[in-house]
């Protein structure tokens, strides 16, 4: 059975109660379930990792090279997560960057991602549904 890697960075472990006016009320467990449902027909399972530490996310990328692809919400690491960027540059499968909020409609410091140029695509501003869209994109990209 093939595995999809689902990476969530700092502060995403408190989804559902973290600024619901920005991030909605879905929890990370809700999102993991939705992604699992989206890829189940292909026979994929989801390996989900959330950590507030960049090092733990780097380890998750580096120790899962056999996954078919990844969905990555780096949170604020999108702006300065250089070691995560390096790990994703070496990741052998396609991956999609996801952000729940529209980062370009927010503070200026959120307007540039150091990761996005490496991603197979970016989904921004569609709430937790963006994870489902990223899963659909990976189903299309991975034959």
PDB file of C-alpha atoms in Angstrom:
ATOM      1  CA  UNK A   1       0.000   0.000   0.000  1.00  0.00           C
ATOM      2  CA  UNK A   2       1.310   3.455  -0.894  1.00  0.00           C
ATOM      3  CA  UNK A   3       1.588   6.263   1.628  1.00  0.00           C
ATOM      4  CA  UNK A   4       1.001   9.994   1.290  1.00  0.00           C
ATOM      5  CA  UNK A   5       2.934  12.269   3.633  1.00  0.00           C
ATOM      6  CA  UNK A   6       0.919  15.037   5.309  1.00  0.00           C
ATOM      7  CA  UNK A   7       3.137  17.631   7.018  1.00  0.00           C
ATOM      8  CA  UNK A   8       1.795  20.438   9.212  1.00  0.00           C
ATOM      9  CA  UNK A   9       4.081  22.984  10.837  1.00  0.00           C
ATOM     10  CA  UNK A  10       4.015  25.282  13.848  1.00  0.00           C
ATOM     11  CA  UNK A  11       0.711  26.128  15.531  1.00  0.00           C
ATOM     12  CA  UNK A  12      -1.338  23.899  13.224  1.00  0.00           C
ATOM     13  CA  UNK A  13      -1.819  21.347  15.990  1.00  0.00           C
ATOM     14  CA  UNK A  14      -4.299  23.729  17.609  1.00  0.00           C
ATOM     15  CA  UNK A  15      -6.538  24.134  14.563  1.00  0.00           C
ATOM     16  CA  UNK A  16     -10.178  24.333  15.534  1.00  0.00           C
ATOM     17  CA  UNK A  17      -9.482  26.699  18.395  1.00  0.00           C
ATOM     18  CA  UNK A  18      -6.732  28.861  16.882  1.00  0.00           C
ATOM     19  CA  UNK A  19      -8.200  32.070  15.493  1.00  0.00           C
ATOM     20  CA  UNK A  20     -11.269  30.374  13.988  1.00  0.00           C
ATOM     21  CA  UNK A  21     -12.156  33.576  12.127  1.00  0.00           C
ATOM     22  CA  UNK A  22      -8.980  33.016  10.059  1.00  0.00           C
ATOM     23  CA  UNK A  23      -8.399  29.259  10.180  1.00  0.00           C
ATOM     24  CA  UNK A  24     -11.935  27.906  10.576  1.00  0.00           C
ATOM     25  CA  UNK A  25     -13.187  25.350  13.051  1.00  0.00           C
ATOM     26  CA  UNK A  26     -11.909  22.127  11.494  1.00  0.00           C
ATOM     27  CA  UNK A  27      -9.328  20.378  13.629  1.00  0.00           C
ATOM     28  CA  UNK A  28      -6.178  18.765  12.348  1.00  0.00           C
ATOM     29  CA  UNK A  29      -7.862  15.389  12.931  1.00  0.00           C
ATOM     30  CA  UNK A  30     -10.728  16.531  10.654  1.00  0.00           C
ATOM     31  CA  UNK A  31      -8.223  17.486   7.969  1.00  0.00           C
ATOM     32  CA  UNK A  32      -6.303  14.206   8.260  1.00  0.00           C
ATOM     33  CA  UNK A  33      -9.580  12.300   7.911  1.00  0.00           C
ATOM     34  CA  UNK A  34     -10.604  14.335   4.839  1.00  0.00           C
ATOM     35  CA  UNK A  35      -7.257  13.742   3.124  1.00  0.00           C
ATOM     36  CA  UNK A  36      -7.450  10.029   3.958  1.00  0.00           C
ATOM     37  CA  UNK A  37     -10.930   9.829   2.421  1.00  0.00           C
ATOM     38  CA  UNK A  38      -9.752  11.663  -0.684  1.00  0.00           C
ATOM     39  CA  UNK A  39      -6.912   9.218  -1.420  1.00  0.00           C
ATOM     40  CA  UNK A  40      -8.478   5.969  -0.187  1.00  0.00           C
ATOM     41  CA  UNK A  41      -9.803   4.884  -3.603  1.00  0.00           C
ATOM     42  CA  UNK A  42      -6.223   4.897  -4.923  1.00  0.00           C
ATOM     43  CA  UNK A  43      -5.243   2.610  -2.054  1.00  0.00           C
ATOM     44  CA  UNK A  44      -3.101   5.265  -0.388  1.00  0.00           C
ATOM     45  CA  UNK A  45      -2.822   5.719   3.346  1.00  0.00           C
ATOM     46  CA  UNK A  46      -1.788   8.938   5.069  1.00  0.00           C
ATOM     47  CA  UNK A  47       1.224   9.382   7.311  1.00  0.00           C
ATOM     48  CA  UNK A  48       0.496  12.608   9.193  1.00  0.00           C
ATOM     49  CA  UNK A  49       3.139  14.617  11.026  1.00  0.00           C
ATOM     50  CA  UNK A  50       2.561  17.871  12.894  1.00  0.00           C
ATOM     51  CA  UNK A  51       5.266  19.533  14.893  1.00  0.00           C
ATOM     52  CA  UNK A  52       6.098  23.014  16.086  1.00  0.00           C
ATOM     53  CA  UNK A  53       9.786  22.288  15.532  1.00  0.00           C
ATOM     54  CA  UNK A  54      11.349  22.672  12.100  1.00  0.00           C
ATOM     55  CA  UNK A  55      13.852  19.920  12.869  1.00  0.00           C
ATOM     56  CA  UNK A  56      11.095  17.380  13.427  1.00  0.00           C
ATOM     57  CA  UNK A  57       9.527  18.296  10.079  1.00  0.00           C
ATOM     58  CA  UNK A  58      12.895  17.956   8.339  1.00  0.00           C
ATOM     59  CA  UNK A  59      13.243  14.476   9.886  1.00  0.00           C
ATOM     60  CA  UNK A  60       9.745  13.554   8.704  1.00  0.00           C
ATOM     61  CA  UNK A  61      10.592  14.535   5.116  1.00  0.00           C
ATOM     62  CA  UNK A  62      14.003  12.880   5.175  1.00  0.00           C
ATOM     63  CA  UNK A  63      12.771   9.628   6.750  1.00  0.00           C
ATOM     64  CA  UNK A  64       9.814   9.143   4.406  1.00  0.00           C
ATOM     65  CA  UNK A  65      11.384   9.116   0.924  1.00  0.00           C
ATOM     66  CA  UNK A  66       9.248   6.123  -0.064  1.00  0.00           C
ATOM     67  CA  UNK A  67       5.980   8.089   0.088  1.00  0.00           C
ATOM     68  CA  UNK A  68       4.149   8.771  -3.195  1.00  0.00           C
ATOM     69  CA  UNK A  69       3.871  12.487  -2.519  1.00  0.00           C
ATOM     70  CA  UNK A  70       3.296  15.045   0.195  1.00  0.00           C
ATOM     71  CA  UNK A  71       0.984  17.820   1.264  1.00  0.00           C
ATOM     72  CA  UNK A  72       2.902  20.437   3.234  1.00  0.00           C
ATOM     73  CA  UNK A  73       1.445  23.262   5.288  1.00  0.00           C
ATOM     74  CA  UNK A  74       4.602  24.800   6.700  1.00  0.00           C
ATOM     75  CA  UNK A  75       2.785  27.542   8.581  1.00  0.00           C
ATOM     76  CA  UNK A  76       5.149  30.413   9.319  1.00  0.00           C
ATOM     77  CA  UNK A  77       8.097  28.268   8.185  1.00  0.00           C
ATOM     78  CA  UNK A  78       7.089  29.236   4.657  1.00  0.00           C
ATOM     79  CA  UNK A  79       8.978  32.496   5.228  1.00  0.00           C
ATOM     80  CA  UNK A  80      12.160  31.298   6.900  1.00  0.00           C
ATOM     81  CA  UNK A  81      12.185  27.501   6.923  1.00  0.00           C
ATOM     82  CA  UNK A  82      15.444  27.094   5.049  1.00  0.00           C
ATOM     83  CA  UNK A  83      16.293  23.651   6.442  1.00  0.00           C
ATOM     84  CA  UNK A  84      12.769  22.473   5.601  1.00  0.00           C
ATOM     85  CA  UNK A  85      13.274  23.907   2.121  1.00  0.00           C
ATOM     86  CA  UNK A  86      16.491  21.927   1.729  1.00  0.00           C
ATOM     87  CA  UNK A  87      14.776  18.722   2.869  1.00  0.00           C
ATOM     88  CA  UNK A  88      11.917  19.263   0.404  1.00  0.00           C
ATOM     89  CA  UNK A  89      14.415  20.000  -2.388  1.00  0.00           C
ATOM     90  CA  UNK A  90      15.775  16.476  -1.869  1.00  0.00           C
ATOM     91  CA  UNK A  91      12.335  14.850  -1.491  1.00  0.00           C
ATOM     92  CA  UNK A  92      11.941  12.570  -4.527  1.00  0.00           C
ATOM     93  CA  UNK A  93       8.161  12.773  -4.988  1.00  0.00           C
ATOM     94  CA  UNK A  94       5.785  15.600  -5.932  1.00  0.00           C
ATOM     95  CA  UNK A  95       4.422  17.754  -3.156  1.00  0.00           C
ATOM     96  CA  UNK A  96       1.888  20.545  -2.783  1.00  0.00           C
ATOM     97  CA  UNK A  97       2.161  23.538  -0.430  1.00  0.00           C
ATOM     98  CA  UNK A  98      -1.092  24.430   1.347  1.00  0.00           C
ATOM     99  CA  UNK A  99      -2.156  27.457   3.380  1.00  0.00           C
ATOM    100  CA  UNK A 100      -5.581  27.664   4.973  1.00  0.00           C
ATOM    101  CA  UNK A 101      -5.784  31.453   4.817  1.00  0.00           C
ATOM    102  CA  UNK A 102      -5.069  33.695   1.865  1.00  0.00           C
ATOM    103  CA  UNK A 103      -1.568  34.717   2.877  1.00  0.00           C
ATOM    104  CA  UNK A 104      -1.539  37.548   0.312  1.00  0.00           C
ATOM    105  CA  UNK A 105      -4.589  39.142   1.940  1.00  0.00           C
ATOM    106  CA  UNK A 106      -2.782  39.246   5.276  1.00  0.00           C
ATOM    107  CA  UNK A 107       0.315  40.929   6.691  1.00  0.00           C
ATOM    108  CA  UNK A 108       3.028  41.772   4.193  1.00  0.00           C
ATOM    109  CA  UNK A 109       5.591  39.493   5.866  1.00  0.00           C
ATOM    110  CA  UNK A 110       3.450  36.515   4.798  1.00  0.00           C
ATOM    111  CA  UNK A 111       3.630  37.343   1.092  1.00  0.00           C
ATOM    112  CA  UNK A 112       6.661  35.254   0.145  1.00  0.00           C
ATOM    113  CA  UNK A 113       7.289  31.548   0.557  1.00  0.00           C
ATOM    114  CA  UNK A 114      10.805  30.125   0.371  1.00  0.00           C
ATOM    115  CA  UNK A 115       9.212  26.735  -0.308  1.00  0.00           C
ATOM    116  CA  UNK A 116       6.707  27.522  -3.068  1.00  0.00           C
ATOM    117  CA  UNK A 117       9.238  27.656  -5.939  1.00  0.00           C
ATOM    118  CA  UNK A 118       9.988  23.964  -5.270  1.00  0.00           C
ATOM    119  CA  UNK A 119       6.394  22.796  -4.904  1.00  0.00           C
ATOM    120  CA  UNK A 120       4.407  21.054  -7.607  1.00  0.00           C
ATOM    121  CA  UNK A 121       1.641  23.537  -6.794  1.00  0.00           C
ATOM    122  CA  UNK A 122       0.308  25.843  -4.103  1.00  0.00           C
ATOM    123  CA  UNK A 123      -3.223  25.973  -2.674  1.00  0.00           C
ATOM    124  CA  UNK A 124      -3.984  29.139  -0.725  1.00  0.00           C
ATOM    125  CA  UNK A 125      -6.991  30.683   0.970  1.00  0.00           C
ATOM    126  CA  UNK A 126      -9.594  27.944   0.573  1.00  0.00           C
ATOM    127  CA  UNK A 127      -9.732  26.921   4.207  1.00  0.00           C
ATOM    128  CA  UNK A 128      -9.299  23.309   5.181  1.00  0.00           C
ATOM    129  CA  UNK A 129     -10.814  22.322   1.804  1.00  0.00           C
ATOM    130  CA  UNK A 130      -7.437  23.269   0.320  1.00  0.00           C
ATOM    131  CA  UNK A 131      -6.017  20.028   1.711  1.00  0.00           C
ATOM    132  CA  UNK A 132      -8.586  18.021  -0.262  1.00  0.00           C
ATOM    133  CA  UNK A 133      -7.669  19.973  -3.389  1.00  0.00           C
ATOM    134  CA  UNK A 134      -3.993  19.267  -2.783  1.00  0.00           C
ATOM    135  CA  UNK A 135      -4.796  15.560  -2.411  1.00  0.00           C
ATOM    136  CA  UNK A 136      -6.729  15.645  -5.703  1.00  0.00           C
ATOM    137  CA  UNK A 137      -3.760  17.347  -7.365  1.00  0.00           C
ATOM    138  CA  UNK A 138      -1.391  14.639  -6.130  1.00  0.00           C
ATOM    139  CA  UNK A 139      -3.755  11.929  -7.370  1.00  0.00           C
ATOM    140  CA  UNK A 140      -3.441  13.598 -10.770  1.00  0.00           C
ATOM    141  CA  UNK A 141       0.346  14.107 -10.602  1.00  0.00           C
ATOM    142  CA  UNK A 142       1.240  10.623  -9.358  1.00  0.00           C
ATOM    143  CA  UNK A 143       0.506   7.939 -11.895  1.00  0.00           C
TER     144      UNK A 143
END
